[in-house]
Short mmCIF file of C-alpha atoms in Angstrom, two decimals:
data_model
loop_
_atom_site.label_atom_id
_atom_site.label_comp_id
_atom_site.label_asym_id
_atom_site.label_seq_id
_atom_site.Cartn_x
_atom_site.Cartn_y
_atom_site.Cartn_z
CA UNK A 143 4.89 0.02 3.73
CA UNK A 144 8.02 -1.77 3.90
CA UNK A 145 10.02 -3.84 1.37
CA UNK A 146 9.89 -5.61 -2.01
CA UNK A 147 11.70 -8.23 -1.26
CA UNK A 148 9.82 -8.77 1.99
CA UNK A 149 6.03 -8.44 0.19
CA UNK A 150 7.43 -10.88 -2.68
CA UNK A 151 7.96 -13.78 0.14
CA UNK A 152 4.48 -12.63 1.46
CA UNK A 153 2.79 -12.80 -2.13
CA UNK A 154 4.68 -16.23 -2.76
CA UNK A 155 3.30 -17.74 0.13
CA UNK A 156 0.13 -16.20 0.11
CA UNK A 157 -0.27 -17.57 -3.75
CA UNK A 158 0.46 -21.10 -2.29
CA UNK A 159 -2.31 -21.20 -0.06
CA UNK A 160 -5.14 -19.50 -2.01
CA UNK A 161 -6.34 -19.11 -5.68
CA UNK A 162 -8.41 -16.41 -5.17
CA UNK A 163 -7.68 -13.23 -3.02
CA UNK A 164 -9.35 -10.13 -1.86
CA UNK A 165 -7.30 -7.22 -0.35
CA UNK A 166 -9.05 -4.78 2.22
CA UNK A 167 -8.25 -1.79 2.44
CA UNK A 168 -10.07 0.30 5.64
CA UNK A 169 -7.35 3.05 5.32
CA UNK A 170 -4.28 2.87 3.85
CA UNK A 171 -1.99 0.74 2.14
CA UNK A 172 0.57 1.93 1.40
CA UNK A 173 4.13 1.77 -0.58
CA UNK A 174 5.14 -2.46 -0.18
CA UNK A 175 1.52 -2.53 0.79
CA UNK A 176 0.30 -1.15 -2.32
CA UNK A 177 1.89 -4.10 -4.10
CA UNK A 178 0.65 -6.41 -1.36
CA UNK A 179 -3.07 -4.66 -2.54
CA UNK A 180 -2.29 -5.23 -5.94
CA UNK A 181 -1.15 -8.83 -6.38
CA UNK A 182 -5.01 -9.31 -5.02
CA UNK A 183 -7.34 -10.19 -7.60
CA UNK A 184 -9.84 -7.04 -6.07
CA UNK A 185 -9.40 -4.87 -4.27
CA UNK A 186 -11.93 -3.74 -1.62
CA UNK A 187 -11.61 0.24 -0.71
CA UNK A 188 -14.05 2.86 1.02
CA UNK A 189 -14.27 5.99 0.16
CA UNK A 190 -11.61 7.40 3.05
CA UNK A 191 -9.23 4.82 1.94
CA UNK A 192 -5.88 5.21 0.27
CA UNK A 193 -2.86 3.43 -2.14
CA UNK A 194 0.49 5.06 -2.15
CA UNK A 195 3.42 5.12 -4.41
CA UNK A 196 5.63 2.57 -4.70
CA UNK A 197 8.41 4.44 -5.34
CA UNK A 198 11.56 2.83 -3.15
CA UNK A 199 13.23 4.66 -0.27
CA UNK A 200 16.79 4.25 1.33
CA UNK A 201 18.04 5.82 4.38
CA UNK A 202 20.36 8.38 3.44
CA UNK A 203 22.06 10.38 6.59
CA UNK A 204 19.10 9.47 8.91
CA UNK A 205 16.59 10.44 6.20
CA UNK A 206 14.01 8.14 3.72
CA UNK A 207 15.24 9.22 0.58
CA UNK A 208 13.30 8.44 -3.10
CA UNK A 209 15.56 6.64 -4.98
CA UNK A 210 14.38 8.56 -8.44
CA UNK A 211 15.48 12.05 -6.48
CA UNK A 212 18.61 10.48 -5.44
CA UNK A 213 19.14 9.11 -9.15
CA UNK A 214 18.18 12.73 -10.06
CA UNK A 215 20.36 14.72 -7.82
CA UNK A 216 23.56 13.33 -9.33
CA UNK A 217 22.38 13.95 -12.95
CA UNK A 218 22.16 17.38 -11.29
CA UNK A 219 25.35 17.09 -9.68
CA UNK A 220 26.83 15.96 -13.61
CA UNK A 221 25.80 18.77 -14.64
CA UNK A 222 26.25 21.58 -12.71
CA UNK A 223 29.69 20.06 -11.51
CA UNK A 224 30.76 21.09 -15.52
CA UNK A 225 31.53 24.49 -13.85
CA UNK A 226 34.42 24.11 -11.78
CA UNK A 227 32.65 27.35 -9.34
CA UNK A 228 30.23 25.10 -8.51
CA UNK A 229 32.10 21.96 -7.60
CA UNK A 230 32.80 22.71 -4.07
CA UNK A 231 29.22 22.84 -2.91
CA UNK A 232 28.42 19.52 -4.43
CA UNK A 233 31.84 17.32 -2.36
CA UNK A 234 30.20 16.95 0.62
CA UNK A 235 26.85 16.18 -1.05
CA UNK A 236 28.55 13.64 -2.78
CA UNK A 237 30.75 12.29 -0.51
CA UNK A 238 27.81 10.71 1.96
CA UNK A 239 26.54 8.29 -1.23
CA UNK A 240 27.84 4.68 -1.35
CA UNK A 241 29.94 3.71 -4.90
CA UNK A 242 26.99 1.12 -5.82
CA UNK A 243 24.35 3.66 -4.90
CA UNK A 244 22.99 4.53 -8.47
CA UNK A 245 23.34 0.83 -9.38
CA UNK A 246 20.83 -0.02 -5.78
CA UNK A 247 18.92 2.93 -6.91
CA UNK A 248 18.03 1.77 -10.07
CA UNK A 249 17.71 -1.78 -9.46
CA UNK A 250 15.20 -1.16 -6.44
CA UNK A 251 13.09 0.88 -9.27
CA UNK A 252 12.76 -1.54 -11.28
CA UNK A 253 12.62 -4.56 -9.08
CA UNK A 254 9.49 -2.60 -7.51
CA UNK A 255 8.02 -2.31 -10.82
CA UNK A 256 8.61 -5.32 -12.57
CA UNK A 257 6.52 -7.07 -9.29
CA UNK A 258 3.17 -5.05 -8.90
CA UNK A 259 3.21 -5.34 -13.17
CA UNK A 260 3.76 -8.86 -12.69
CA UNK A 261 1.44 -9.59 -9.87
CA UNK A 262 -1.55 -7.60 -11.47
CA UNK A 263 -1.14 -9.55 -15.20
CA UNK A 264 -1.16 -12.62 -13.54
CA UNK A 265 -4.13 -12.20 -10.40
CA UNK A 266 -5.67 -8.98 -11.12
CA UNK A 267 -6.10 -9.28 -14.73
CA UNK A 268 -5.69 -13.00 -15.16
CA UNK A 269 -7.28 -13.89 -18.61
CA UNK A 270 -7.56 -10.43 -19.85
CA UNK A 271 -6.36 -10.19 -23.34
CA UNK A 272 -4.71 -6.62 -22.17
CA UNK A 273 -3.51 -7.47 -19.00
CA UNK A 274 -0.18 -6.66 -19.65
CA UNK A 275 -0.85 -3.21 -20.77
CA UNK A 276 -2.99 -2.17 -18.04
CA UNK A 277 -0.72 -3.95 -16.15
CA UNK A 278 2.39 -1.75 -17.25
CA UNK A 279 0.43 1.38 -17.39
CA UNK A 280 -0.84 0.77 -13.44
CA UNK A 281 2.65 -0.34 -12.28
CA UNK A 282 4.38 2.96 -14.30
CA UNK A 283 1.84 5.01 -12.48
CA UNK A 284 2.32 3.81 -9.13
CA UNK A 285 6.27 3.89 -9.33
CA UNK A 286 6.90 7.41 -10.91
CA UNK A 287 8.19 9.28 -7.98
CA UNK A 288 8.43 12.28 -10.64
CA UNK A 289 3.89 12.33 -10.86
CA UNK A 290 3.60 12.34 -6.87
CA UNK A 291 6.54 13.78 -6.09
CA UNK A 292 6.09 12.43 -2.51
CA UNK A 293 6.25 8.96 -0.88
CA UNK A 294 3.30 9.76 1.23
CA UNK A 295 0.74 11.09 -1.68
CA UNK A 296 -2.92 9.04 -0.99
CA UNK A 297 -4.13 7.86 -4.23
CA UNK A 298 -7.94 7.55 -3.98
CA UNK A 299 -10.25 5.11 -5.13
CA UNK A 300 -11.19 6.89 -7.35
CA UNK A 301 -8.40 7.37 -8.96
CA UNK A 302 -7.35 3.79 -8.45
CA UNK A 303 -10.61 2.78 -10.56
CA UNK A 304 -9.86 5.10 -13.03
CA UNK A 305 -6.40 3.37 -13.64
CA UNK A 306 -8.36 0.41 -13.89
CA UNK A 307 -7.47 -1.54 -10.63
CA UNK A 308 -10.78 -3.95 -10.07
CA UNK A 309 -11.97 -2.33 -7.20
CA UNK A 310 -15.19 -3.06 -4.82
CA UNK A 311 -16.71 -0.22 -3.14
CA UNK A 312 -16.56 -1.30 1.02
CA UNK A 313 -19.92 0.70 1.15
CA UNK A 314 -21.56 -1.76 -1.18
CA UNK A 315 -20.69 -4.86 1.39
CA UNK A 316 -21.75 -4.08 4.98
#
């Protein structure tokens, strides 16, 4: 795991030193990892390893936090807060978010996104005439917080194949 802003340095160097790279996975990779995986051009998995999300987190009272639920929360907030019964219970929820919070929230969404879908049309599917719609559909999988509805949910290789990540079976290279 870890940042976007931290795994686009590592891709940008990475991408200075070598044309052609191969990401191995022996467990797990991920979150920032996931992108890390992904700006490969393959991807080498067994069958016990794992992707994650790459939904963004922040650290909300001591707590990793998804910034879609915390995006979601106020719309809940909006709308419950409509009845003034209800407003009370909702202050001190409120009160602990930052003003630019929703702004950071959505930015770190789409920053997150806009990366792995850039990564994968230009390594992963380099010279694909659909790379940017596999591309798009991958990176819109991987950063819907609302599908896994956890930051920790293992996507298999399976599954990663079937999105249509190029993927090479560990078991098939001893």
């Amino acid at each position: 795991g870890g940042s976007s802003e931290v795994t686009e340095a590592l891709v940008s160097y990475i991408r200075t030193k070598f044309d052609d790279v191969r990401a191995i996975i022996p467990q797990s990779a991920m979150s920032a990892a996931t992108m890390l995986a992904c700006s490969a051009n393959k991807i080498l998995m067994g069958k016990h390893s794992f992707l994650g999300p790459i939904d963004p987190q922040f650290i909300i009272g001591g707590l990793l936090v998804p910034a879609q639920a915390i995006l979601d929360q106020f719309e809940k907030a909006k709308e419950e807060c409509q009845n003034p019964k209800l407003l009370g219970p909702w202050l001190p929820i409120l009160s602990q978010y930052a003003p630019a919070l929703l702004i950071q929230c959505d930015d770190a969404i789409s920053l997150s996104s806009e990366l792995l879908k850039e990564w994968m049309q230009r390594y992963m599917f380099s010279g694909d005439e659909d790379a940017l719609e596999k591309s798009k559909t991958i990176s819109d999988y991987f950063a819907n917080h609302k599908e896994h509805k956890s930051h920790g949910r293992h996507i298999s290789r399976e599954k990663a194949k079937e999105l249509g990540l190029v993927i090479e079976d560990l078991e098939n290279d001893p």
